[in-house]
mmCIF file of N, CA and C in Angstrom:
data_model
loop_
_atom_site.group_PDB
_atom_site.id
_atom_site.type_symbol
_atom_site.label_atom_id
_atom_site.label_comp_id
_atom_site.label_asym_id
_atom_site.label_seq_id
_atom_site.Cartn_x
_atom_site.Cartn_y
_atom_site.Cartn_z
ATOM 1 N N MET A 1207 -15.752 8.716 -16.980
ATOM 2 C CA MET A 1207 -16.441 9.824 -17.597
ATOM 3 C C MET A 1207 -17.892 9.804 -17.108
ATOM 4 N N SER A 1208 -18.402 10.958 -16.758
ATOM 5 C CA SER A 1208 -19.772 11.016 -16.258
ATOM 6 C C SER A 1208 -20.763 10.738 -17.380
ATOM 7 N N ALA A 1209 -21.902 10.227 -16.990
ATOM 8 C CA ALA A 1209 -22.934 9.878 -17.963
ATOM 9 C C ALA A 1209 -23.453 11.119 -18.686
ATOM 10 N N ALA A 1210 -23.563 12.236 -17.979
ATOM 11 C CA ALA A 1210 -24.058 13.468 -18.601
ATOM 12 C C ALA A 1210 -23.092 13.964 -19.679
ATOM 13 N N LEU A 1211 -21.811 13.883 -19.402
ATOM 14 C CA LEU A 1211 -20.816 14.311 -20.389
ATOM 15 C C LEU A 1211 -20.833 13.384 -21.600
ATOM 16 N N LYS A 1212 -20.943 12.093 -21.349
ATOM 17 C CA LYS A 1212 -20.989 11.118 -22.438
ATOM 18 C C LYS A 1212 -22.209 11.362 -23.330
ATOM 19 N N TYR A 1213 -23.364 11.591 -22.715
ATOM 20 C CA TYR A 1213 -24.586 11.828 -23.480
ATOM 21 C C TYR A 1213 -24.497 13.137 -24.258
ATOM 22 N N THR A 1214 -23.978 14.171 -23.641
ATOM 23 C CA THR A 1214 -23.848 15.471 -24.301
ATOM 24 C C THR A 1214 -22.912 15.378 -25.504
ATOM 25 N N LEU A 1215 -21.781 14.706 -25.326
ATOM 26 C CA LEU A 1215 -20.852 14.542 -26.449
ATOM 27 C C LEU A 1215 -21.476 13.688 -27.553
ATOM 28 N N GLY A 1216 -22.282 12.715 -27.182
ATOM 29 C CA GLY A 1216 -22.988 11.914 -28.175
ATOM 30 C C GLY A 1216 -23.973 12.744 -28.976
ATOM 31 N N ARG A 1217 -24.703 13.614 -28.293
ATOM 32 C CA ARG A 1217 -25.662 14.494 -28.989
ATOM 33 C C ARG A 1217 -24.941 15.442 -29.940
ATOM 34 N N ILE A 1218 -23.846 16.013 -29.479
ATOM 35 C CA ILE A 1218 -23.079 16.927 -30.337
ATOM 36 C C ILE A 1218 -22.497 16.172 -31.535
ATOM 37 N N GLY A 1219 -21.994 14.968 -31.282
ATOM 38 C CA GLY A 1219 -21.441 14.163 -32.367
ATOM 39 C C GLY A 1219 -22.483 13.815 -33.417
ATOM 40 N N LEU A 1220 -23.684 13.455 -32.969
ATOM 41 C CA LEU A 1220 -24.762 13.166 -33.916
ATOM 42 C C LEU A 1220 -25.126 14.399 -34.731
ATOM 43 N N PHE A 1221 -25.184 15.543 -34.071
ATOM 44 C CA PHE A 1221 -25.505 16.779 -34.779
ATOM 45 C C PHE A 1221 -24.469 17.075 -35.859
ATOM 46 N N VAL A 1222 -23.200 16.951 -35.509
ATOM 47 C CA VAL A 1222 -22.129 17.229 -36.472
ATOM 48 C C VAL A 1222 -22.169 16.226 -37.627
ATOM 49 N N ALA A 1223 -22.420 14.952 -37.325
ATOM 50 C CA ALA A 1223 -22.477 13.936 -38.371
ATOM 51 C C ALA A 1223 -23.634 14.200 -39.338
ATOM 52 N N VAL A 1224 -24.796 14.553 -38.808
ATOM 53 C CA VAL A 1224 -25.949 14.828 -39.681
ATOM 54 C C VAL A 1224 -25.701 16.105 -40.483
ATOM 55 N N LEU A 1225 -25.122 17.110 -39.838
ATOM 56 C CA LEU A 1225 -24.814 18.357 -40.538
ATOM 57 C C LEU A 1225 -23.808 18.112 -41.659
ATOM 58 N N ALA A 1226 -22.819 17.258 -41.410
ATOM 59 C CA ALA A 1226 -21.834 16.940 -42.442
ATOM 60 C C ALA A 1226 -22.514 16.240 -43.630
ATOM 61 N N GLY A 1227 -23.471 15.387 -43.349
ATOM 62 C CA GLY A 1227 -24.206 14.736 -44.426
ATOM 63 C C GLY A 1227 -25.063 15.705 -45.212
ATOM 64 N N LEU A 1228 -25.655 16.664 -44.517
ATOM 65 C CA LEU A 1228 -26.501 17.658 -45.190
ATOM 66 C C LEU A 1228 -25.680 18.724 -45.912
ATOM 67 N N TRP A 1229 -24.419 18.860 -45.548
ATOM 68 C CA TRP A 1229 -23.590 19.902 -46.140
ATOM 69 C C TRP A 1229 -23.408 19.688 -47.638
ATOM 70 N N LEU A 1230 -23.517 18.433 -48.060
ATOM 71 C CA LEU A 1230 -23.328 18.112 -49.478
ATOM 72 C C LEU A 1230 -24.525 18.518 -50.329
ATOM 73 N N ILE A 1231 -25.653 18.752 -49.690
ATOM 74 C CA ILE A 1231 -26.870 19.128 -50.410
ATOM 75 C C ILE A 1231 -26.900 20.641 -50.585
ATOM 76 N N ASP A 1232 -27.324 21.103 -51.732
ATOM 77 C CA ASP A 1232 -27.369 22.535 -52.017
ATOM 78 C C ASP A 1232 -28.674 23.124 -51.478
ATOM 79 N N MET A 1233 -28.584 23.780 -50.320
ATOM 80 C CA MET A 1233 -29.726 24.489 -49.732
ATOM 81 C C MET A 1233 -29.214 25.562 -48.778
ATOM 82 N N ASN A 1234 -30.113 26.335 -48.248
ATOM 83 C CA ASN A 1234 -29.799 27.421 -47.331
ATOM 84 C C ASN A 1234 -29.097 26.866 -46.079
ATOM 85 N N VAL A 1235 -28.083 27.585 -45.577
ATOM 86 C CA VAL A 1235 -27.320 27.149 -44.404
ATOM 87 C C VAL A 1235 -28.227 27.060 -43.171
ATOM 88 N N PHE A 1236 -29.111 28.031 -43.004
ATOM 89 C CA PHE A 1236 -30.026 28.010 -41.856
ATOM 90 C C PHE A 1236 -30.923 26.776 -41.906
ATOM 91 N N LEU A 1237 -31.389 26.428 -43.080
ATOM 92 C CA LEU A 1237 -32.221 25.239 -43.240
ATOM 93 C C LEU A 1237 -31.431 23.970 -42.924
ATOM 94 N N LYS A 1238 -30.170 23.942 -43.352
ATOM 95 C CA LYS A 1238 -29.310 22.800 -43.027
ATOM 96 C C LYS A 1238 -29.159 22.637 -41.514
ATOM 97 N N LEU A 1239 -28.936 23.745 -40.825
ATOM 98 C CA LEU A 1239 -28.775 23.696 -39.363
ATOM 99 C C LEU A 1239 -30.057 23.220 -38.678
ATOM 100 N N MET A 1240 -31.194 23.707 -39.138
ATOM 101 C CA MET A 1240 -32.473 23.307 -38.532
ATOM 102 C C MET A 1240 -32.768 21.826 -38.792
ATOM 103 N N LEU A 1241 -32.511 21.376 -40.005
ATOM 104 C CA LEU A 1241 -32.719 19.963 -40.321
ATOM 105 C C LEU A 1241 -31.757 19.071 -39.539
ATOM 106 N N ALA A 1242 -30.513 19.507 -39.426
ATOM 107 C CA ALA A 1242 -29.533 18.729 -38.657
ATOM 108 C C ALA A 1242 -29.955 18.640 -37.199
ATOM 109 N N LEU A 1243 -30.480 19.709 -36.655
ATOM 110 C CA LEU A 1243 -30.943 19.710 -35.273
ATOM 111 C C LEU A 1243 -32.116 18.752 -35.086
ATOM 112 N N ALA A 1244 -33.067 18.800 -35.995
ATOM 113 C CA ALA A 1244 -34.245 17.936 -35.892
ATOM 114 C C ALA A 1244 -33.880 16.464 -36.088
ATOM 115 N N PHE A 1245 -33.083 16.164 -37.102
ATOM 116 C CA PHE A 1245 -32.716 14.772 -37.371
ATOM 117 C C PHE A 1245 -31.831 14.199 -36.271
ATOM 118 N N SER A 1246 -30.895 15.001 -35.769
ATOM 119 C CA SER A 1246 -30.018 14.490 -34.713
ATOM 120 C C SER A 1246 -30.795 14.260 -33.420
ATOM 121 N N ALA A 1247 -31.805 15.086 -33.149
ATOM 122 C CA ALA A 1247 -32.639 14.874 -31.956
ATOM 123 C C ALA A 1247 -33.429 13.576 -32.079
ATOM 124 N N ALA A 1248 -33.971 13.326 -33.269
ATOM 125 C CA ALA A 1248 -34.732 12.092 -33.484
ATOM 126 C C ALA A 1248 -33.819 10.869 -33.400
ATOM 127 N N LEU A 1249 -32.644 10.957 -33.985
ATOM 128 C CA LEU A 1249 -31.712 9.836 -33.931
ATOM 129 C C LEU A 1249 -31.220 9.577 -32.505
ATOM 130 N N SER A 1250 -30.971 10.645 -31.761
ATOM 131 C CA SER A 1250 -30.476 10.458 -30.398
ATOM 132 C C SER A 1250 -31.523 9.803 -29.508
ATOM 133 N N PHE A 1251 -32.788 10.010 -29.819
ATOM 134 C CA PHE A 1251 -33.854 9.370 -29.043
ATOM 135 C C PHE A 1251 -33.724 7.852 -29.092
ATOM 136 N N PHE A 1252 -33.320 7.324 -30.233
ATOM 137 C CA PHE A 1252 -33.180 5.875 -30.393
ATOM 138 C C PHE A 1252 -31.756 5.391 -30.139
ATOM 139 N N LEU A 1253 -30.773 6.097 -30.664
ATOM 140 C CA LEU A 1253 -29.392 5.620 -30.605
ATOM 141 C C LEU A 1253 -28.729 5.828 -29.241
ATOM 142 N N LEU A 1254 -29.122 6.856 -28.535
ATOM 143 C CA LEU A 1254 -28.460 7.185 -27.263
ATOM 144 C C LEU A 1254 -29.337 6.854 -26.050
ATOM 145 N N ARG A 1255 -30.276 5.935 -26.202
ATOM 146 C CA ARG A 1255 -31.203 5.598 -25.113
ATOM 147 C C ARG A 1255 -30.462 5.104 -23.867
ATOM 148 N N GLY A 1256 -29.471 4.251 -24.042
ATOM 149 C CA GLY A 1256 -28.721 3.711 -22.907
ATOM 150 C C GLY A 1256 -28.003 4.796 -22.130
ATOM 151 N N TRP A 1257 -27.335 5.687 -22.843
ATOM 152 C CA TRP A 1257 -26.632 6.783 -22.179
ATOM 153 C C TRP A 1257 -27.605 7.739 -21.503
ATOM 154 N N ARG A 1258 -28.758 7.966 -22.120
ATOM 155 C CA ARG A 1258 -29.761 8.851 -21.525
ATOM 156 C C ARG A 1258 -30.306 8.245 -20.235
ATOM 157 N N ASP A 1259 -30.580 6.944 -20.246
ATOM 158 C CA ASP A 1259 -31.063 6.277 -19.043
ATOM 159 C C ASP A 1259 -30.010 6.277 -17.946
ATOM 160 N N GLU A 1260 -28.762 6.072 -18.332
ATOM 161 C CA GLU A 1260 -27.662 6.105 -17.366
ATOM 162 C C GLU A 1260 -27.536 7.492 -16.737
ATOM 163 N N MET A 1261 -27.673 8.524 -17.574
ATOM 164 C CA MET A 1261 -27.588 9.887 -17.074
ATOM 165 C C MET A 1261 -28.755 10.190 -16.130
ATOM 166 N N ALA A 1262 -29.954 9.736 -16.481
ATOM 167 C CA ALA A 1262 -31.122 9.975 -15.632
ATOM 168 C C ALA A 1262 -30.962 9.273 -14.285
ATOM 169 N N GLU A 1263 -30.421 8.065 -14.295
ATOM 170 C CA GLU A 1263 -30.199 7.348 -13.043
ATOM 171 C C GLU A 1263 -29.159 8.060 -12.181
ATOM 172 N N GLU A 1264 -28.098 8.542 -12.827
ATOM 173 C CA GLU A 1264 -27.057 9.268 -12.112
ATOM 174 C C GLU A 1264 -27.621 10.554 -11.491
ATOM 175 N N MET A 1265 -28.456 11.252 -12.244
ATOM 176 C CA MET A 1265 -29.056 12.483 -11.723
ATOM 177 C C MET A 1265 -30.041 12.183 -10.593
ATOM 178 N N GLY A 1266 -30.795 11.096 -10.712
ATOM 179 C CA GLY A 1266 -31.724 10.708 -9.652
ATOM 180 C C GLY A 1266 -31.005 10.342 -8.364
ATOM 181 N N THR A 1267 -29.891 9.638 -8.493
ATOM 182 C CA THR A 1267 -29.092 9.276 -7.320
ATOM 183 C C THR A 1267 -28.539 10.525 -6.651
ATOM 184 N N ALA A 1268 -28.042 11.459 -7.456
ATOM 185 C CA ALA A 1268 -27.504 12.703 -6.905
ATOM 186 C C ALA A 1268 -28.602 13.514 -6.219
ATOM 187 N N ALA A 1269 -29.790 13.550 -6.796
ATOM 188 C CA ALA A 1269 -30.900 14.290 -6.183
ATOM 189 C C ALA A 1269 -31.305 13.655 -4.852
ATOM 190 N N GLU A 1270 -31.339 12.339 -4.811
ATOM 191 C CA GLU A 1270 -31.688 11.652 -3.569
ATOM 192 C C GLU A 1270 -30.631 11.893 -2.498
ATOM 193 N N ARG A 1271 -29.367 11.889 -2.892
ATOM 194 C CA ARG A 1271 -28.280 12.162 -1.950
ATOM 195 C C ARG A 1271 -28.396 13.588 -1.401
ATOM 196 N N ARG A 1272 -28.699 14.557 -2.282
ATOM 197 C CA ARG A 1272 -28.870 15.943 -1.829
ATOM 198 C C ARG A 1272 -30.070 16.067 -0.897
ATOM 199 N N ARG A 1273 -31.159 15.372 -1.218
ATOM 200 C CA ARG A 1273 -32.357 15.426 -0.388
ATOM 201 C C ARG A 1273 -32.076 14.846 1.007
ATOM 202 N N THR A 1274 -31.347 13.733 1.054
ATOM 203 C CA THR A 1274 -30.994 13.111 2.330
ATOM 204 C C THR A 1274 -30.087 14.028 3.149
ATOM 205 N N GLU A 1275 -29.094 14.617 2.485
ATOM 206 C CA GLU A 1275 -28.180 15.522 3.184
ATOM 207 C C GLU A 1275 -28.912 16.764 3.679
ATOM 208 N N LYS A 1276 -29.843 17.274 2.886
ATOM 209 C CA LYS A 1276 -30.624 18.441 3.295
ATOM 210 C C LYS A 1276 -31.457 18.126 4.527
ATOM 211 N N GLU A 1277 -32.085 16.951 4.534
ATOM 212 C CA GLU A 1277 -32.893 16.551 5.692
ATOM 213 C C GLU A 1277 -32.017 16.359 6.923
ATOM 214 N N ARG A 1278 -30.822 15.783 6.730
ATOM 215 C CA ARG A 1278 -29.908 15.596 7.859
ATOM 216 C C ARG A 1278 -29.481 16.942 8.432
ATOM 217 N N LEU A 1279 -29.201 17.909 7.557
ATOM 218 C CA LEU A 1279 -28.805 19.232 8.029
ATOM 219 C C LEU A 1279 -29.961 19.946 8.730
ATOM 220 N N ARG A 1280 -31.176 19.772 8.224
ATOM 221 C CA ARG A 1280 -32.332 20.398 8.891
ATOM 222 C C ARG A 1280 -32.538 19.842 10.289
ATOM 223 N N THR A 1281 -32.420 18.530 10.429
ATOM 224 C CA THR A 1281 -32.595 17.952 11.770
ATOM 225 C C THR A 1281 -31.455 18.362 12.686
ATOM 226 N N ALA A 1282 -30.249 18.489 12.142
ATOM 227 C CA ALA A 1282 -29.123 18.923 12.967
ATOM 228 C C ALA A 1282 -29.314 20.365 13.427
ATOM 229 N N LEU A 1283 -29.799 21.217 12.525
ATOM 230 C CA LEU A 1283 -30.027 22.615 12.905
ATOM 231 C C LEU A 1283 -31.185 22.754 13.887
ATOM 232 N N ALA A 1284 -32.148 21.849 13.801
ATOM 233 C CA ALA A 1284 -33.268 21.881 14.734
ATOM 234 C C ALA A 1284 -32.863 21.324 16.095
ATOM 235 N N GLY A 1285 -31.705 20.690 16.166
ATOM 236 C CA GLY A 1285 -31.218 20.168 17.425
ATOM 237 C C GLY A 1285 -31.788 18.811 17.774
ATOM 238 N N GLU A 1286 -32.356 18.122 16.821
ATOM 239 C CA GLU A 1286 -32.995 16.848 17.106
ATOM 240 C C GLU A 1286 -32.005 15.698 17.186
ATOM 241 N N ASP A 1287 -30.859 15.804 16.535
ATOM 242 C CA ASP A 1287 -29.945 14.672 16.565
ATOM 243 C C ASP A 1287 -28.640 14.986 17.291
ATOM 244 N N THR A 1288 -28.581 16.097 18.028
ATOM 245 C CA THR A 1288 -27.371 16.404 18.771
ATOM 246 C C THR A 1288 -27.424 15.699 20.124
ATOM 247 N N PRO A 1289 -26.316 15.088 20.530
ATOM 248 C CA PRO A 1289 -26.312 14.409 21.825
ATOM 249 C C PRO A 1289 -26.379 15.416 22.965
ATOM 250 N N ASN A 1290 -27.020 15.010 24.049
ATOM 251 C CA ASN A 1290 -27.139 15.861 25.231
ATOM 252 C C ASN A 1290 -25.800 15.858 25.955
ATOM 253 N N PRO A 1291 -25.132 17.022 26.078
ATOM 254 C CA PRO A 1291 -23.817 17.037 26.723
ATOM 255 C C PRO A 1291 -23.907 16.756 28.226
ATOM 256 N N ASN A 1292 -25.072 17.008 28.829
ATOM 257 C CA ASN A 1292 -25.245 16.782 30.259
ATOM 258 C C ASN A 1292 -26.337 15.729 30.432
ATOM 259 N N PRO A 1293 -25.960 14.458 30.662
ATOM 260 C CA PRO A 1293 -26.969 13.404 30.751
ATOM 261 C C PRO A 1293 -27.873 13.526 31.975
ATOM 262 N N ASN A 1294 -27.446 14.204 33.022
ATOM 263 C CA ASN A 1294 -28.252 14.385 34.224
ATOM 264 C C ASN A 1294 -28.789 15.809 34.223
ATOM 265 N N PRO A 1295 -30.079 16.008 33.909
ATOM 266 C CA PRO A 1295 -30.600 17.376 33.779
ATOM 267 C C PRO A 1295 -30.687 18.120 35.112
ATOM 268 N N THR A 1296 -30.615 17.425 36.247
ATOM 269 C CA THR A 1296 -30.683 18.117 37.535
ATOM 270 C C THR A 1296 -29.359 18.757 37.879
ATOM 271 N N GLU A 1297 -28.302 18.270 37.307
ATOM 272 C CA GLU A 1297 -26.995 18.870 37.556
ATOM 273 C C GLU A 1297 -26.683 19.876 36.463
ATOM 274 N N GLY A 1298 -26.261 21.038 36.858
ATOM 275 C CA GLY A 1298 -25.859 22.054 35.905
ATOM 276 C C GLY A 1298 -24.361 22.184 35.940
ATOM 277 N N PRO A 1299 -23.810 23.038 35.093
ATOM 278 C CA PRO A 1299 -22.358 23.200 35.100
ATOM 279 C C PRO A 1299 -21.861 23.863 36.384
ATOM 280 N N ASP A 1300 -22.743 24.613 37.086
ATOM 281 C CA ASP A 1300 -22.335 25.291 38.310
ATOM 282 C C ASP A 1300 -22.624 24.477 39.569
ATOM 283 N N THR A 1301 -23.267 23.341 39.426
ATOM 284 C CA THR A 1301 -23.609 22.517 40.576
ATOM 285 C C THR A 1301 -22.366 21.813 41.103
ATOM 286 N N PRO A 1302 -22.038 21.996 42.416
ATOM 287 C CA PRO A 1302 -20.850 21.315 42.961
ATOM 288 C C PRO A 1302 -21.111 19.810 43.083
ATOM 289 N N ARG A 1303 -20.081 19.046 42.961
ATOM 290 C CA ARG A 1303 -20.207 17.587 43.059
ATOM 291 C C ARG A 1303 -19.816 17.098 44.393
#
């Protein structure tokens, strides 16, 4: 399972758990949702630190891989890393041997 999916499901789970706890209290539904959002965000900062760090590392690795691939494609399009098909520049394809 990817780290981003694990972290996202953890955040949703915390939100639902806090909302379920607040559901027993008699107050406005909108207020319950806002409090659940705030409390679950604060709890996830501490409880889901490992998953958040894992997700950040995974995203950083993917960004570095994309950056490397982009640079490789740019150099390939510029013709800097293509091998010379004719090693002897004085001979052309029409030059008799």
